[in-house]
Short mmCIF file of C-alpha atoms in Angstrom, two decimals:
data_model
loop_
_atom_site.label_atom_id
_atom_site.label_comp_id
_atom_site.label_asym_id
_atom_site.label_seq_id
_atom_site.Cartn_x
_atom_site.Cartn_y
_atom_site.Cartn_z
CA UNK A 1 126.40 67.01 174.18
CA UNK A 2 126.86 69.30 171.21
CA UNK A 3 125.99 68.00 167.92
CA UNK A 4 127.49 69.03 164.36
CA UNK A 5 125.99 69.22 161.36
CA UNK A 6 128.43 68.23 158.60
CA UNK A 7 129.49 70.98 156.15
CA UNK A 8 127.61 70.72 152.11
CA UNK A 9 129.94 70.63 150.14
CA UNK A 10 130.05 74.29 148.25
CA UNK A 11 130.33 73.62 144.57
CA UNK A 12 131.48 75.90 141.55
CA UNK A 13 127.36 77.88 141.22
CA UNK A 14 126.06 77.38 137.77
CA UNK A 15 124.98 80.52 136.28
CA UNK A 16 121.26 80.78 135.13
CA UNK A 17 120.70 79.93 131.79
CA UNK A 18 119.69 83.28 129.88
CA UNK A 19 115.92 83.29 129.07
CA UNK A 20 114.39 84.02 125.63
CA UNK A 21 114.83 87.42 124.55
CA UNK A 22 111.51 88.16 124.31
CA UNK A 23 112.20 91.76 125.45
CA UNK A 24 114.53 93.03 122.64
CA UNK A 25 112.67 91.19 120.20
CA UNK A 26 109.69 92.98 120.81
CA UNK A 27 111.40 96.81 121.32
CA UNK A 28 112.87 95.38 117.64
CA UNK A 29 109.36 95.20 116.78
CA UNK A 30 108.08 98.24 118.47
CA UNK A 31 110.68 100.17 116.65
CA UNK A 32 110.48 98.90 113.25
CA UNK A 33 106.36 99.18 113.23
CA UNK A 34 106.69 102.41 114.63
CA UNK A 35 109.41 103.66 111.51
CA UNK A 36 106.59 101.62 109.18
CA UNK A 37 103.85 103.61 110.49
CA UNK A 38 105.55 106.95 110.06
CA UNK A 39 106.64 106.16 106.78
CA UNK A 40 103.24 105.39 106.05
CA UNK A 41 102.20 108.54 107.16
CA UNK A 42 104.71 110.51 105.55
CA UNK A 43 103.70 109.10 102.26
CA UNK A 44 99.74 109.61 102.59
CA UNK A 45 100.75 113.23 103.60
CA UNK A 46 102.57 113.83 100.19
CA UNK A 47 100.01 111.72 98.83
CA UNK A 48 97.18 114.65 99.77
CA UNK A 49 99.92 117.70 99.48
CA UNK A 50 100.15 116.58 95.19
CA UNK A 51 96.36 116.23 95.25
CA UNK A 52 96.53 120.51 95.39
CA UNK A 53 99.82 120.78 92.99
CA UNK A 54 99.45 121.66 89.49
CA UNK A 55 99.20 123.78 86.69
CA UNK A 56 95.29 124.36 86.83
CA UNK A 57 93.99 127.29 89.02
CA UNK A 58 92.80 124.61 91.57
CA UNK A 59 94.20 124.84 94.96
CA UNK A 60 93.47 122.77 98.39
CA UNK A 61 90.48 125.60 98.94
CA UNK A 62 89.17 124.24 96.00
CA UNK A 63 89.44 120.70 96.57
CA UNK A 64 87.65 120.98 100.26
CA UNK A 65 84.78 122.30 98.78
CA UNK A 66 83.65 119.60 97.04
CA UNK A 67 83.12 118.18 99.94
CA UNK A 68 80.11 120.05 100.03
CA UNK A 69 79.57 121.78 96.80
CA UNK A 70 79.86 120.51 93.48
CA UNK A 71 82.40 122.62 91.36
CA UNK A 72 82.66 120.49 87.81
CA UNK A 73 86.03 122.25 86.79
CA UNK A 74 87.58 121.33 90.30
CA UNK A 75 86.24 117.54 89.72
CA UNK A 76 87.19 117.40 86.34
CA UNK A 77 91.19 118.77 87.18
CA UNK A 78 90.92 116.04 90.27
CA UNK A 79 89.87 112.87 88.43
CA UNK A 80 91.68 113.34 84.94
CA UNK A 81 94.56 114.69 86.05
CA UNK A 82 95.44 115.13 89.62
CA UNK A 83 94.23 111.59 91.01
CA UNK A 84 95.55 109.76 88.39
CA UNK A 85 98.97 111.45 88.85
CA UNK A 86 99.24 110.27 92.63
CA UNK A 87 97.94 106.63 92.18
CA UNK A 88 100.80 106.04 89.60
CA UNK A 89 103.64 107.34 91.72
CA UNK A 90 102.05 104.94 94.62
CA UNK A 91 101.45 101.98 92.22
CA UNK A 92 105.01 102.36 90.41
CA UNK A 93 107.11 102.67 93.61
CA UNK A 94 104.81 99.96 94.84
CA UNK A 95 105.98 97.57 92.04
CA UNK A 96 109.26 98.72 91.62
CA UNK A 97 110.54 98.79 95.11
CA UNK A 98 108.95 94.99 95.65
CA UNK A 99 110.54 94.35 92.36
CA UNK A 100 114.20 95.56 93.14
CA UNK A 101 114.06 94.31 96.65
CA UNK A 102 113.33 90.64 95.29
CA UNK A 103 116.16 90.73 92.45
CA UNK A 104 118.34 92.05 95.07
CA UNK A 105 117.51 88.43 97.59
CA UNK A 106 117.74 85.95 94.69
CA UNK A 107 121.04 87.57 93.17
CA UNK A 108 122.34 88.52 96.50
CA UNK A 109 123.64 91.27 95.35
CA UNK A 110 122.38 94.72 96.45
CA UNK A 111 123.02 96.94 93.29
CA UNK A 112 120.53 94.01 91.45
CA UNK A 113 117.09 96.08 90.39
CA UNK A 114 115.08 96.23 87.13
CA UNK A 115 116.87 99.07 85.48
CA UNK A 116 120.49 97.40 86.26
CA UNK A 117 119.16 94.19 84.95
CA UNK A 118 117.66 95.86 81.92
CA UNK A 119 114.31 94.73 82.72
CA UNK A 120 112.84 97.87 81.59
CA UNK A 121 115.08 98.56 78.41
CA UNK A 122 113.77 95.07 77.64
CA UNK A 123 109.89 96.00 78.33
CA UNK A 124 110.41 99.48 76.47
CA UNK A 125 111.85 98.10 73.21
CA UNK A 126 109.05 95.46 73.18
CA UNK A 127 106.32 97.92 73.20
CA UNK A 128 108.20 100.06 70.84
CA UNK A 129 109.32 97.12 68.17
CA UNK A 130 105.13 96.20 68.65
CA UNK A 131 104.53 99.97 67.53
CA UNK A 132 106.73 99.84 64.97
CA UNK A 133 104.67 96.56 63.14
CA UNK A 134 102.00 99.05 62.92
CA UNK A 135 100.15 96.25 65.93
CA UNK A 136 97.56 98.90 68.40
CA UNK A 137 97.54 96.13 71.56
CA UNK A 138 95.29 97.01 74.05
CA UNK A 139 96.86 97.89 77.27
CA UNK A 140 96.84 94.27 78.89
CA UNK A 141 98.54 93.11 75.24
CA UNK A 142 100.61 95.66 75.76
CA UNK A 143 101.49 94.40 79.47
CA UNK A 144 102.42 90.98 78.43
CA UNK A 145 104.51 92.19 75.62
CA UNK A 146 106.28 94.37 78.00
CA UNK A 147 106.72 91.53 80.79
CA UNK A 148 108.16 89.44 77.55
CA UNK A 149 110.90 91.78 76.53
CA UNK A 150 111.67 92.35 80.34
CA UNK A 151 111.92 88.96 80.99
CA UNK A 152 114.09 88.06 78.03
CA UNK A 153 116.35 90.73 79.00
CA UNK A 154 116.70 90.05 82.64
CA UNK A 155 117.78 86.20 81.58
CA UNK A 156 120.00 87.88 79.38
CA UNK A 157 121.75 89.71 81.59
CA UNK A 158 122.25 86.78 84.44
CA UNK A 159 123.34 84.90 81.51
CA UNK A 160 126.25 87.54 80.82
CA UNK A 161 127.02 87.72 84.45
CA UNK A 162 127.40 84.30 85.10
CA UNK A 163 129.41 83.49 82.28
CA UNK A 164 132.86 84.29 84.17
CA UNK A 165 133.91 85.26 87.60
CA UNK A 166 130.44 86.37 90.08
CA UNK A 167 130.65 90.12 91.47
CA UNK A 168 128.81 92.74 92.13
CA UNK A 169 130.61 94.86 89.54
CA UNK A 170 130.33 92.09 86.68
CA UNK A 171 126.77 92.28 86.88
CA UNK A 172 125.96 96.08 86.66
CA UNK A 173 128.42 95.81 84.34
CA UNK A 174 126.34 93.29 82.62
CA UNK A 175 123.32 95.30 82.86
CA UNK A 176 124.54 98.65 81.75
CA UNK A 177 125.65 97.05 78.79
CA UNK A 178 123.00 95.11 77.52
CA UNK A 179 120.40 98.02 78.92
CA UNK A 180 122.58 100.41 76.93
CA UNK A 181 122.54 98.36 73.86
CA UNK A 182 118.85 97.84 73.91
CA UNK A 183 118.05 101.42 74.52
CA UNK A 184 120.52 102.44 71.28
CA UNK A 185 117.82 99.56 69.03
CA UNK A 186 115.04 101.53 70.83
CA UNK A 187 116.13 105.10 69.54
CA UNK A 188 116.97 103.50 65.77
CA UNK A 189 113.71 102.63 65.51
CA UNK A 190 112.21 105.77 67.30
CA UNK A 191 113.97 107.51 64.86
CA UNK A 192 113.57 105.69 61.64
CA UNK A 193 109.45 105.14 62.64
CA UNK A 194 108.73 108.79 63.96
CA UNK A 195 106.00 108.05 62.42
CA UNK A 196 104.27 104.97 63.76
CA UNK A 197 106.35 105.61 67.38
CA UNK A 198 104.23 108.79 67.93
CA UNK A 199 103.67 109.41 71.43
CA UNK A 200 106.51 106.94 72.55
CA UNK A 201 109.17 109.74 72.81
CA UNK A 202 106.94 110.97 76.27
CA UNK A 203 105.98 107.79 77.50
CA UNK A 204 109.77 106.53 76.95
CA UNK A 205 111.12 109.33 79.14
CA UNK A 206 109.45 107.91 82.16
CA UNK A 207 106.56 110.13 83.99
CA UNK A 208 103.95 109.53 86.33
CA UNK A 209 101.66 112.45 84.83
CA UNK A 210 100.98 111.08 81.21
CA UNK A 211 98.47 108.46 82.72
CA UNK A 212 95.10 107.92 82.79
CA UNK A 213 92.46 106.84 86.00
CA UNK A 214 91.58 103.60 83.24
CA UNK A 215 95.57 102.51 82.85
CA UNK A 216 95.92 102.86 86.76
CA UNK A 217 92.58 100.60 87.46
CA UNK A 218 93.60 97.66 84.91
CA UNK A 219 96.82 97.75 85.65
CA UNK A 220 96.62 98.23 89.75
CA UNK A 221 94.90 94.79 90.68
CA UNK A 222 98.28 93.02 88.54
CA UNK A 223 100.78 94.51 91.03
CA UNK A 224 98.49 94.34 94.08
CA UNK A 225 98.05 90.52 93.28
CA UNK A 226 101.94 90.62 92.34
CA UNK A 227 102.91 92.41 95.98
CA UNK A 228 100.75 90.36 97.89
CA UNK A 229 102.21 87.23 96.56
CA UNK A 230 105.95 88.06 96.85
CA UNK A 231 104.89 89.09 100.59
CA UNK A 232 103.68 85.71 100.71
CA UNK A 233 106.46 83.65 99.54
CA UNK A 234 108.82 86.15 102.01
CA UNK A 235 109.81 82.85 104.08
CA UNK A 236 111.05 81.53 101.63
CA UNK A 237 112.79 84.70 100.43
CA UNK A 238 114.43 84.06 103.49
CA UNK A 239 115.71 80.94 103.36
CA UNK A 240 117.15 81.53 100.29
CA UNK A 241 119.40 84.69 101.58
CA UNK A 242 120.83 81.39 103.80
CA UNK A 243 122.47 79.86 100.78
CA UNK A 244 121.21 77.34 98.16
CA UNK A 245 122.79 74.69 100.43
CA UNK A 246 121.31 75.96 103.84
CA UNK A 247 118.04 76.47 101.96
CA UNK A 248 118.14 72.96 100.59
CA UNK A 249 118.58 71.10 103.65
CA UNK A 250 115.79 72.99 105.22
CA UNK A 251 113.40 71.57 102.54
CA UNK A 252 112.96 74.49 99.95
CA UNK A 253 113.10 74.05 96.44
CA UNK A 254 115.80 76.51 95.70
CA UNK A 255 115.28 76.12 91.60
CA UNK A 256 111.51 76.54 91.48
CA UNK A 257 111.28 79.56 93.91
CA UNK A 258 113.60 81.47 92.36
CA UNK A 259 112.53 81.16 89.13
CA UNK A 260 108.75 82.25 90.36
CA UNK A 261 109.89 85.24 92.53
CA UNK A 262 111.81 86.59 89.30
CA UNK A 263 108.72 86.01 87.41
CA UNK A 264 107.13 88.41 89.64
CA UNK A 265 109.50 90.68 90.17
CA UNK A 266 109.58 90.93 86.11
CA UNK A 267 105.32 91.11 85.92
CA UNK A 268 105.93 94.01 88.39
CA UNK A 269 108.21 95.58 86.73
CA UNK A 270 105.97 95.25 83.60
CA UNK A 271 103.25 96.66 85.42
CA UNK A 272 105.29 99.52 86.13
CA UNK A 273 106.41 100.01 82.50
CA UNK A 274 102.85 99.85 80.89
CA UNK A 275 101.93 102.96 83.82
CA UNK A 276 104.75 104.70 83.40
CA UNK A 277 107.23 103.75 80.91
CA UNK A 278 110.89 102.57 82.00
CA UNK A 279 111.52 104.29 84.90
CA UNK A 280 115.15 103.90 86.73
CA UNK A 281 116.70 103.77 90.35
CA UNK A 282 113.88 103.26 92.40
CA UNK A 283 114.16 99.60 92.34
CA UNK A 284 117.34 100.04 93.33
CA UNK A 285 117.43 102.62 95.86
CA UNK A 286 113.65 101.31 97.71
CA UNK A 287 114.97 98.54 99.25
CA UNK A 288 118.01 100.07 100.69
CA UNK A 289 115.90 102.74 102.03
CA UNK A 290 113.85 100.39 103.47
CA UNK A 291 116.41 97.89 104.93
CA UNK A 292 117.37 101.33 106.86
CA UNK A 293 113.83 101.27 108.99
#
């Protein structure tokens, strides 16, 4: 007697439901820390290469030997000049790169940094109006009166921009204009106060090498503190590239954090100012370089 098993019933298969992609994710994150960590390295290099550039007679030889020996000319040229020179240009990239990379988030628009906004026309003619009045501020007076004028200018601008149709082009057209106007009021009175603007002229023009190891130290812990905290509030930074209406229903107080990320986008770019005087496109250029890695 033969028995039969009856036939299951062969059904349509259902394909496997795709897993986590916990592998690309993590070759993402290989890759980026890996174009991070070169960067890094590439910038510490440079970092030690303008340690032995100059116009003093003191080369790399020079440097390595006060490792051991003490040569006072070689120290002197290092730590008044040399040092001081480096730890801007890493401080003011610093401060301007976080700087144009937040302005460019909260305006969602990536030709936003503080020179198109005229955040540092607007920190250059306060220091220079404050000159003018005969007023010698110390250098964290001189900050604050430079995050002022910034500040003022920036809501000046977005004020401009907004007031008709939204585009890229309206609002470096914005900021060119108002930038352009407030640099004209800063060479009036440059040139009708040559006298009480002395030394302006230099620091106006924008250069890493006209400042001292004191101005780097005070002004250094403002943008470290200022980094660290837009780093912190980079969630949130993120939510908001969603859309005021995304980032609303997802609990964030769209109002309050931008107005405190463009508060310290504006004390870095302050920061950067007092260091360096108004210097231009590396807000703006920074954060598309590093949106490239």
């Amino acid at each position: 007697m033969t028995t039969t098993t009856p036939a299951t019933p062969v059904g349509p298969r259902r394909a496997p439901r795709p897993g986590p992609p916990t592998a690309s994710r993590a070759r993402t994150a290989a890759t980026r820390g890996t174009a991070f960590a070169l960067a890094g390295v590439v910038v510490a290099v440079l970092a030690v290469v303008d340690l032995t550039l100059g116009t003093a007679d003191v080369g790399a030889l020079d440097l390595l030997r006060l490792v051991t020996d003490r040569d006072d000319e070689a120290l002197a040229v290092l730590v008044a000049s040399r040092l001081p020179r480096v730890l801007a240009a890493l401080l003011v990239g610093a401060a301007l790169g976080a700087a144009g990379a937040v302005l460019q988030s909260v305006a969602r628009n990536p030709l936003a940094s503080p020179d198109t906004l005229a955040v540092n026309a607007g920190g250059y003619l306060a220091v220079v109006a404050a000159a003018v009045l005969g007023l010698a501020l110390p250098l964290p007076a001189r900050g604050l009166l430079a995050f002022l004028g910034g500040l003022a200018a920036a809501a000046l601008v977005l004020a401009v921009a907004r007031a008709g149709a939204t585009g890229p082009t309206r609002l470096v057209l914005a900021g060119s204009a108002v930038s352009l106007a407030l640099g004209s009021v800063t060479m009036v009175l440059l040139l009708v106060f040559a006298q009480e603007t002395t030394g302006l002229f230099a620091w106006g023009s924008g250069s890493v090498a006209q400042s001292g190891l004191r101005t780097v130290l005070q002004v250094g812990p403002v943008a470290l503190l200022g980094v660290a905290a837009l780093v912190a509030l980079g969630r949130r930074l993120d939510l908001l590239a969603l859309g005021d209406d995304a980032a609303r229903s997802l609990g964030l107080d769209v109002r309050r954090t931008r107005v405190v990320v463009v508060v310290l986008a504006v004390v870095l770019a302050a920061a950067a100012v007092t260091v360096a005087g108004p210097i231009g496109f590396v807000g703006l250029a920074a954060p598309v370089l590093a949106r490239m890695l």
